[in-house]
Amino acid sequence: MTIDVATGIVRILKQEGVGWVSTFPVCRVNNALGREGVPMLMMRDDRYAVAVADAFSRITAGSQGGSRIGVCTFQGGVNAAGMQYAYAGMAQAYEDGSPVLCITDGVPAGSSGNSQYDVASAMKTVSKWFGYLDKPERTPELMRRAFTMLRSGRPGPVILAIPNATATYDETADPYRPVKGWKSAPDPADVRAAVDQLLEARNPLIYAGEGVIYAGAAEELKALAELVNVPVITTLKAKGAFPENHPLFVGVRGDQVAHYLNQSDLILAVGSSLSPNRFSHGIPDAAKKTIIHCNVDELHINKMYPTAHAVIGDARLTLQALRQEVSDRTSGAGRTAGDVAAEVKGARDQALARYRQVMNSDETPINPYRVYGDLMQVLDLRNSFVTHESGNTRDQLSTVFDTLIPRGFLGWGNVSTLGFSLAAAIAAKKAFPGRATVAVTGEAGLGYMFGNLEVLLREKLGITVVHISNGGFAGYGPGFWGPGHDPFTHRVLGPDEVDMSKVIGALGFHTERVSEPAEIIPALRRALDVNASGRPAYIEFVCCQYPVYGQWVGRGEG
Ligand SMILES: Cc1ncc(C[n+]2csc(CCOP(=O)(O)OP(=O)(O)O)c2C)c(N)n1
Ligand SMILES: [Mg+2]
């Protein structure tokens, strides 16, 4: 059967279990999606088209229903306006290592080199793999390769450029079979070496990264931590990989995390790049510690710190192998030294005391921590999804929000790009429609979202946007980063000047504006009720600019 490339791609996507595709027009594959019955989620800009698909890959990663690949399309070709705008979304997906498939029009043969913007070289800087479909017969080959990249090894975006979507080929010549994706198990000698060190350490610490979630290895992480009786911290992106009510859980951010990072003599890193960023912890005095680095590939080994032992392989298989080795060495008894859980509790109680206090605060304007505390009371933490924004909401929520299931909270952002929370919430609703879904934002994040709010109404996506409305970019307020940000780039019109609940209410959202702490819980309940019938909600909480304490731990200091 002779078919055109666009139809061939869409049929392969269906074989690969892709249920919908996010887009911003136009891409020449889109009509084939429509004809073949694959729903399109049309966003209102190209960056969001990428971000929703990106977030869908992240949120479904390692879930019980199985990892699913988010797919998006946007404008490319010679007039690559869409692609230029989508670039921001791709850069973020690449930086965060998200396996999203981006399909775009390629520059047709004979037209290359005519524009200033060089599509191929630009795309290569933000993708694990960039494929250019130079012959229609290669459609199955390139799609096979794309899904191999998406489902195997270190996760990252794949971009396919289709220069001629109407060219035809024989569909039966090279029939497509779905790609399962492959994993590798670690070298047993490396596992033994790691366990030698682990059992000798006085103060080991497990540093869990998002690779644990991609590998679907949360259970294995818990089992190993319990067997070796070692405290656990997770990165921002791995928040939820370890149950945060577990006695061995130290935290994602906060003084207790700094304390454990400082006092540890051995770091067992699993599924993390260990590349400290603005929003992840470094390892202080790394040269004095033993770093065992378990990762899916060698890219991150010996990257910023000397790796004492690398264990290369899939995180789940690695954790299983480590556990088996410990169990064999200790006749199943594991490592029992000290009352680790009591120490963890003591450190957490001490570090969290100041936050627990303000989570009950009756002050007005409302303390943002009170909103987070009340949100935790309203949500079923085993059946809900919360995500933060760039700004104070990230640092505040990652310090105090208790996440009990993988992806009950999405932490994101090696470089956290404002506006992503709405995309994440949309993706979460698509992935798990039954879960209450909340995006917590400040005014900057909200500004990025505005154009895309219509999508929630059109698609009947029952999501609640919680706005910590504090009239400024709080992190850039007085005292932050020294002089220069305040008063210059700090204040915006706030709740005294603009009533955002009216603005967004006029769109058709259920909206409320809350100034009294006692009203937080009832307002959240009303919003979530409305969400259940597919209507989005926005709540403006009139808040103070409350400081964020502590820092992400750097490389040299505590
Ligand atoms: C795309 C992008 N540009 C710039 C930044 C830098 N940035 C981080 S937070 C922030 C302001 C956040 O202010 P707001 O949304 O009001 O949150 P608050 O900290 O007040 O809660 C800015 C400009 C960013 N993260 N992403
Ligand atoms: Mg603000």
XYZ file of C-alpha atoms and ligand atoms in Angstrom:
585
model
C 0.000 0.000 0.000
C 1.354 3.373 -1.012
C 0.857 6.053 1.625
C 2.168 9.524 2.242
C 4.808 10.195 4.874
C 2.462 12.114 7.190
C -0.015 9.234 7.261
C 2.805 6.749 7.759
C 4.122 8.682 10.741
C 0.699 8.929 12.315
C 0.006 5.222 11.914
C 3.326 4.463 13.555
C 2.491 6.830 16.412
C -0.734 4.882 16.889
C 1.195 1.609 16.930
C 3.426 3.149 19.570
C 0.389 3.854 21.743
C 0.369 7.626 21.326
C -3.152 8.738 22.248
C -2.960 12.462 21.470
C -0.526 15.039 20.216
C -0.071 18.609 21.405
C 0.437 21.207 18.736
C 0.537 24.775 17.684
C -0.150 25.177 13.971
C 0.883 24.521 11.514
C 2.766 21.345 10.814
C 2.121 19.289 7.714
C 1.662 16.119 9.768
C -1.349 17.610 11.554
C -3.990 16.883 8.931
C -2.919 13.247 8.876
C -3.348 13.180 12.662
C -6.855 14.508 12.166
C -7.699 12.086 9.358
C -6.353 9.095 11.260
C -8.324 10.024 14.364
C -5.521 11.056 16.720
C -6.811 13.955 18.846
C -4.754 17.120 18.879
C -4.452 19.290 21.945
C -4.058 22.679 20.372
C -2.154 24.994 22.628
C -1.927 28.730 22.094
C 1.782 28.910 21.468
C 4.553 26.614 20.314
C 6.505 26.614 23.557
C 3.460 25.263 25.375
C 2.920 22.644 22.658
C 6.351 21.280 23.510
C 6.003 21.780 27.256
C 2.731 19.839 27.562
C 4.154 16.860 25.672
C 7.398 17.121 27.619
C 5.531 17.142 30.927
C 3.395 14.173 29.840
C 6.557 12.092 29.329
C 7.860 13.163 32.725
C 4.643 12.538 34.604
C 3.873 9.120 33.149
C 7.499 7.967 33.454
C 7.731 4.716 35.376
C 4.034 4.856 36.343
C 2.004 1.734 36.895
C 0.176 2.265 33.641
C 3.606 2.295 31.954
C 5.744 5.152 30.689
C 4.134 7.055 27.840
C 5.859 9.307 25.369
C 4.518 12.834 24.901
C 4.441 13.944 21.273
C 4.105 17.441 19.843
C 4.146 19.116 16.446
C 4.947 22.703 15.505
C 5.851 24.807 12.516
C 9.283 24.371 10.984
C 10.695 24.467 7.489
C 12.084 27.601 5.930
C 9.601 29.786 7.752
C 10.547 28.374 11.129
C 8.702 30.948 13.239
C 7.024 28.206 15.271
C 10.249 26.356 15.773
C 12.031 29.468 16.933
C 9.397 29.933 19.601
C 9.302 26.213 20.413
C 13.034 26.313 20.980
C 12.493 27.493 24.551
C 10.413 24.410 25.286
C 12.922 22.107 23.671
C 15.824 23.688 25.517
C 14.029 23.062 28.774
C 13.201 19.462 27.856
C 16.828 18.891 26.905
C 18.215 20.514 30.013
C 15.897 18.469 32.212
C 16.368 15.246 30.216
C 12.774 14.608 29.184
C 11.978 12.067 26.456
C 9.563 14.099 24.328
C 9.076 13.547 20.602
C 8.932 16.783 18.574
C 7.784 16.559 14.970
C 8.211 19.513 12.671
C 8.461 20.390 8.984
C 11.995 20.060 7.683
C 13.709 22.461 5.310
C 12.959 20.998 1.867
C 15.762 19.804 -0.374
C 16.995 22.756 -2.386
C 16.049 25.347 0.225
C 18.761 24.872 2.787
C 21.128 27.706 3.569
C 18.677 30.423 2.538
C 17.701 31.645 5.976
C 19.747 33.139 8.779
C 18.451 30.605 11.295
C 20.041 27.230 10.661
C 17.380 24.743 11.698
C 19.508 21.608 11.804
C 22.317 23.056 13.879
C 19.867 24.806 16.226
C 17.897 21.604 16.778
C 21.010 19.584 17.487
C 21.810 21.765 20.474
C 18.545 20.828 22.203
C 18.014 17.186 21.319
C 19.343 13.768 22.128
C 18.844 13.025 18.463
C 17.735 15.072 15.463
C 16.416 13.060 12.536
C 15.884 14.452 9.045
C 13.646 12.354 6.826
C 15.443 12.740 3.517
C 13.646 9.877 1.758
C 10.019 8.804 2.228
C 10.975 5.089 2.406
C 12.996 5.875 5.512
C 9.868 6.725 7.537
C 9.783 3.406 9.474
C 13.551 3.469 9.960
C 13.620 6.958 11.445
C 10.568 6.333 13.608
C 12.139 3.117 14.921
C 15.265 5.006 15.733
C 13.331 7.842 17.366
C 11.451 5.497 19.695
C 14.636 3.611 20.474
C 16.211 6.887 21.622
C 13.077 7.838 23.536
C 12.721 4.524 25.365
C 16.336 3.539 26.022
C 19.272 4.974 27.916
C 19.531 8.508 29.188
C 16.226 10.291 28.529
C 16.134 13.322 26.264
C 14.106 14.934 23.494
C 14.069 13.634 19.947
C 13.245 15.900 17.024
C 12.109 14.677 13.643
C 12.094 17.066 10.684
C 9.881 16.090 7.762
C 10.764 18.056 4.625
C 8.090 16.529 2.414
C 5.065 15.162 4.235
C 3.149 14.406 1.036
C 5.848 12.214 -0.563
C 4.759 8.610 -0.746
C 6.242 5.202 -0.011
C 5.177 1.587 0.171
C 3.928 0.930 3.688
C 4.320 -2.837 3.302
C 7.985 -2.810 2.244
C 9.314 -2.334 5.785
C 6.460 -2.993 8.188
C 6.781 -1.154 11.481
C 6.908 -2.965 14.777
C 6.729 -1.006 18.055
C 10.000 -0.448 19.870
C 10.061 -1.798 23.406
C 13.175 0.039 24.641
C 16.102 -1.673 26.298
C 17.862 -1.549 29.645
C 21.249 -2.637 30.829
C 22.196 -4.230 34.149
C 25.343 -3.145 35.994
C 28.611 -5.060 36.064
C 28.504 -7.348 39.141
C 32.095 -6.395 40.010
C 31.041 -2.725 40.240
C 28.115 -3.694 42.428
C 30.444 -5.580 44.766
C 32.848 -2.655 44.963
C 29.992 -0.281 45.741
C 28.646 -2.511 48.489
C 32.144 -2.903 49.997
C 32.281 0.851 50.448
C 28.686 1.256 51.503
C 28.965 -1.268 54.317
C 32.156 0.347 55.582
C 30.834 3.911 55.625
C 30.015 5.609 58.901
C 27.501 8.147 57.629
C 26.286 7.124 54.196
C 23.543 9.085 52.448
C 21.424 8.108 49.458
C 21.086 10.923 46.902
C 18.216 9.935 44.625
C 17.606 11.563 41.257
C 14.911 11.440 38.638
C 16.447 8.372 36.993
C 14.770 6.420 39.794
C 11.399 7.618 38.527
C 12.214 6.981 34.863
C 13.251 3.448 35.759
C 10.065 2.885 37.772
C 12.339 2.068 40.708
C 10.682 3.804 43.671
C 9.912 0.478 45.369
C 13.473 -0.725 44.854
C 14.847 2.514 46.289
C 12.737 2.094 49.385
C 13.724 -1.551 49.767
C 17.443 -0.777 49.513
C 17.260 2.221 51.876
C 15.466 0.099 54.457
C 17.871 -2.807 54.116
C 20.957 -0.644 54.567
C 19.254 1.731 57.015
C 20.512 4.806 55.179
C 18.787 8.209 55.039
C 17.560 9.484 51.685
C 17.480 12.881 50.027
C 15.966 13.410 46.604
C 16.613 16.064 43.999
C 13.908 18.555 43.079
C 13.112 16.604 39.908
C 12.972 13.339 41.846
C 10.667 14.688 44.540
C 8.290 11.829 45.308
C 10.688 9.048 44.281
C 10.850 8.260 47.992
C 7.761 8.550 50.219
C 8.157 11.742 52.192
C 6.465 10.342 55.274
C 9.061 7.574 55.475
C 11.270 7.556 58.598
C 14.422 7.587 56.444
C 13.378 10.580 54.330
C 15.493 13.647 55.044
C 14.157 16.105 52.482
C 14.548 17.814 49.148
C 15.587 21.182 50.467
C 16.201 22.676 53.889
C 18.727 22.843 56.702
C 18.371 19.138 57.462
C 19.402 18.311 53.899
C 22.433 20.578 54.215
C 23.286 18.900 57.519
C 23.162 15.408 56.049
C 25.099 16.400 52.946
C 27.778 17.959 55.116
C 28.146 15.153 57.604
C 28.038 12.254 55.133
C 31.226 10.359 54.392
C 29.697 8.430 51.504
C 27.129 9.500 48.925
C 25.293 6.767 47.100
C 23.865 8.676 44.138
C 21.247 6.848 42.100
C 19.683 8.224 38.935
C 21.098 11.718 39.387
C 23.543 13.565 37.182
C 25.154 15.058 40.296
C 25.525 18.318 38.421
C 24.637 20.907 41.003
C 22.663 23.684 39.553
C 20.818 26.661 40.831
C 18.065 24.330 41.973
C 19.752 21.192 43.160
C 22.280 20.421 45.825
C 25.982 20.164 45.305
C 28.157 17.901 47.375
C 30.172 19.930 49.845
C 33.782 18.836 50.303
C 33.282 16.165 47.686
C 36.949 15.252 47.500
C 36.797 14.129 51.141
C 33.802 11.883 50.555
C 33.365 8.600 48.762
C 30.990 9.093 45.871
C 29.342 6.036 44.425
C 27.616 7.126 41.277
C 24.925 4.878 39.835
C 23.782 6.202 36.488
C 22.321 4.997 33.255
C 25.371 6.018 31.274
C 28.824 7.470 31.574
C 28.035 11.094 30.686
C 27.828 12.231 34.278
C 30.556 10.042 35.784
C 33.570 12.041 36.995
C 31.767 15.154 35.802
C 32.067 17.624 38.646
C 33.252 15.346 41.386
C 35.695 12.480 41.486
C 33.624 9.316 41.265
C 34.977 6.640 43.611
C 32.897 3.889 42.056
C 30.568 4.066 39.113
C 27.771 1.588 38.681
C 26.442 1.956 35.171
C 23.022 0.641 34.341
C 19.303 1.060 34.672
C 18.384 2.401 38.124
C 15.919 -0.371 38.898
C 18.297 -3.154 37.942
C 21.088 -1.388 39.821
C 19.075 -0.980 43.006
C 17.993 -4.617 42.807
C 21.581 -5.748 42.342
C 22.843 -3.605 45.241
C 20.132 -4.942 47.463
C 20.833 -8.534 46.535
C 24.542 -8.045 47.202
C 23.923 -6.460 50.610
C 21.491 -9.184 51.479
C 23.938 -11.940 50.480
C 26.747 -10.372 52.507
C 24.655 -9.882 55.629
C 22.495 -13.007 55.481
C 19.515 -10.791 54.847
C 20.073 -8.706 57.985
C 21.237 -5.576 56.171
C 22.985 -2.762 57.940
C 21.594 -1.896 61.325
C 24.078 0.572 62.817
C 22.530 3.294 64.960
C 19.049 4.694 65.284
C 19.080 6.451 61.959
C 15.340 7.069 61.839
C 15.349 8.892 65.187
C 18.199 11.104 64.025
C 16.410 11.901 60.792
C 13.269 12.808 62.706
C 15.243 15.047 65.046
C 16.928 16.853 62.155
C 13.672 17.273 60.272
C 11.760 18.491 63.317
C 14.431 21.058 64.057
C 14.735 22.310 60.488
C 11.016 22.332 59.754
C 9.906 23.945 63.024
C 9.897 27.483 61.607
C 7.881 26.379 58.582
C 5.389 24.330 60.576
C 4.762 27.418 62.624
C 3.931 29.626 59.660
C 1.918 26.857 58.047
C -0.541 27.580 60.862
C -0.177 31.341 60.739
C -3.283 33.538 60.935
C -1.470 36.638 59.730
C -2.717 38.793 56.881
C -1.678 39.241 54.146
C -1.667 35.469 54.152
C 1.619 33.693 54.706
C 2.286 31.519 51.626
C 3.232 28.582 53.837
C -0.272 28.675 55.289
C -1.618 28.126 51.767
C 0.709 25.140 51.261
C -0.187 23.651 54.638
C -3.905 24.008 53.956
C -3.465 22.607 50.440
C -1.927 19.479 51.957
C -4.950 19.121 54.205
C -7.438 19.429 51.370
C -5.753 17.091 48.894
C -5.659 13.329 49.011
C -1.876 13.143 48.768
C -2.073 9.694 47.213
C -4.400 10.790 44.460
C -3.431 14.310 43.454
C -0.861 16.281 41.516
C 0.793 19.526 42.519
C 3.503 21.475 40.788
C 5.346 24.700 41.499
C 6.526 27.641 39.425
C 9.848 29.275 39.056
C 10.344 31.696 41.929
C 9.580 31.387 45.589
C 6.873 28.770 45.055
C 9.550 26.307 43.931
C 11.820 26.763 46.912
C 8.984 26.990 49.404
C 7.032 23.972 48.177
C 10.110 21.809 47.773
C 10.918 22.500 51.411
C 7.547 21.731 52.969
C 5.168 19.919 50.631
C 4.850 16.227 51.547
C 4.818 14.014 48.473
C 3.712 10.459 49.068
C 3.663 8.967 45.567
C 5.983 9.332 42.578
C 4.748 12.305 40.549
C 2.272 13.311 43.226
C 4.378 16.442 42.856
C 6.361 17.436 39.798
C 9.572 19.237 40.603
C 11.202 20.589 37.497
C 13.844 22.901 36.238
C 17.584 22.530 36.083
C 16.856 25.924 34.633
C 13.276 26.531 35.657
C 11.461 28.272 32.854
C 8.552 30.392 34.010
C 5.118 29.179 32.920
C 5.886 25.456 32.848
C 3.541 24.685 35.742
C 0.438 25.150 33.608
C 1.820 22.795 30.969
C 2.661 20.307 33.706
C -0.828 20.514 35.175
C -2.435 20.014 31.759
C -0.238 16.984 31.132
C -1.054 15.591 34.567
C -4.779 15.916 33.884
C -4.341 14.118 30.561
C -2.266 11.391 32.220
C -4.383 10.907 35.338
C -7.791 12.523 34.792
C -9.061 11.383 38.186
C -6.402 13.212 40.172
C -6.996 16.646 41.644
C -4.479 18.837 39.835
C -3.004 22.072 41.119
C -0.427 24.481 39.685
C 0.984 26.935 42.224
C 2.314 30.128 40.677
C 3.432 33.672 41.335
C 2.659 36.620 39.105
C 5.517 36.013 36.712
C 4.451 32.443 35.980
C 0.866 33.632 35.604
C 1.970 36.182 33.025
C 3.421 33.407 30.889
C 0.221 31.384 31.160
C -2.353 33.929 30.088
C -2.630 33.043 26.417
C -2.986 29.379 27.239
C -5.744 29.661 29.831
C -8.306 29.385 27.047
C -7.110 25.817 26.390
C -8.384 24.680 29.786
C -11.852 25.998 29.020
C -11.925 24.614 25.477
C -10.659 21.200 26.544
C -12.639 21.129 29.814
C -9.555 20.497 31.890
C -10.458 20.755 35.568
C -7.261 22.219 36.954
C -6.815 24.703 39.773
C -4.296 27.499 39.431
C -3.261 28.731 42.875
C -1.781 32.212 42.694
C 0.445 33.327 45.533
C -0.321 36.963 44.796
C 2.321 39.144 46.403
C 2.634 42.094 44.054
C 6.191 41.452 43.018
C 8.924 39.060 42.122
C 9.503 38.160 45.731
C 12.851 36.517 45.212
C 14.111 39.753 43.726
C 12.918 41.814 46.633
C 14.995 43.721 49.113
C 18.198 42.025 50.075
C 18.158 39.317 47.446
C 21.252 39.151 45.254
C 22.475 42.352 46.824
C 21.464 45.795 45.585
C 20.215 46.208 42.047
C 17.020 44.151 41.836
C 15.033 46.166 44.312
C 13.627 48.685 43.563
C 14.403 48.267 39.875
C 12.941 44.909 38.781
C 10.912 43.770 41.722
C 7.443 45.347 41.928
C 4.550 44.678 39.555
C 0.924 45.676 39.970
C -0.386 43.542 42.791
C -3.670 42.657 44.433
C -4.226 46.248 45.578
C -4.233 47.485 42.001
C -5.580 44.604 39.904
C -8.212 42.006 40.717
C -6.973 38.972 38.798
C -9.936 36.900 39.918
C -12.161 39.243 37.896
C -9.846 39.174 34.905
C -9.649 35.382 34.773
C -13.257 34.998 35.892
C -14.308 36.906 32.775
C -12.714 34.140 30.717
C -15.019 31.578 32.293
C -12.910 30.128 35.079
C -14.338 29.585 38.530
C -12.377 32.227 40.424
C -11.991 33.404 43.967
C -9.884 35.958 45.750
C -8.960 35.033 49.291
C -7.550 37.405 51.885
C -8.494 35.587 55.091
C -6.560 32.505 56.226
C -9.733 30.835 57.441
C -11.111 30.988 53.909
C -8.235 29.069 52.299
C -9.549 25.565 52.864
C -13.173 26.274 51.868
C -12.001 28.072 48.724
C -9.701 25.215 47.745
C -12.518 22.730 48.310
C -14.879 24.714 46.100
C -12.266 24.921 43.365
C -11.570 21.196 43.421
C -15.312 20.462 43.371
C -15.733 22.607 40.296
C -12.715 20.925 38.705
C -14.405 17.544 39.040
C -16.928 18.653 36.420
C -14.197 19.773 34.029
C -14.203 23.484 34.827
C -10.876 25.104 35.566
C -10.426 27.276 38.641
C -8.155 30.122 39.661
C -7.705 31.276 43.233
C -5.833 34.427 44.068
C -4.425 34.254 47.584
C -3.469 37.698 48.754
C -0.126 36.916 50.337
C 2.880 38.547 51.893
C 6.352 38.252 50.428
C 7.637 35.794 52.947
C 11.322 34.922 52.757
C 12.761 31.622 51.666
C 15.344 30.409 54.133
C 18.536 28.574 53.315
C 19.990 27.793 49.932
C 20.501 24.864 47.694
C 23.714 23.448 49.073
C 26.760 24.445 47.070
C 29.925 22.527 46.411
C 32.060 23.963 49.127
C 29.859 25.384 51.827
C 27.142 24.010 54.052
C 11.616 32.190 31.298
C 12.226 32.704 32.545
N 12.734 33.960 32.594
C 13.246 34.432 33.748
C 13.294 33.663 34.867
C 13.875 34.249 36.143
N 12.873 34.316 37.221
C 12.789 33.359 38.137
S 11.605 33.632 39.279
C 11.205 35.119 38.578
C 10.156 35.998 39.186
C 9.144 35.227 39.999
O 8.212 36.095 40.578
P 6.765 35.615 40.938
O 6.188 34.790 39.839
O 5.962 36.764 41.361
O 7.000 34.599 42.122
P 7.299 34.870 43.661
O 8.745 34.539 43.836
O 6.952 36.292 43.972
O 6.432 33.894 44.379
C 11.988 35.355 37.458
C 11.904 36.564 36.627
C 12.802 32.331 34.743
N 12.828 31.476 35.742
N 12.258 31.904 33.589
Mg 5.295 37.317 43.215
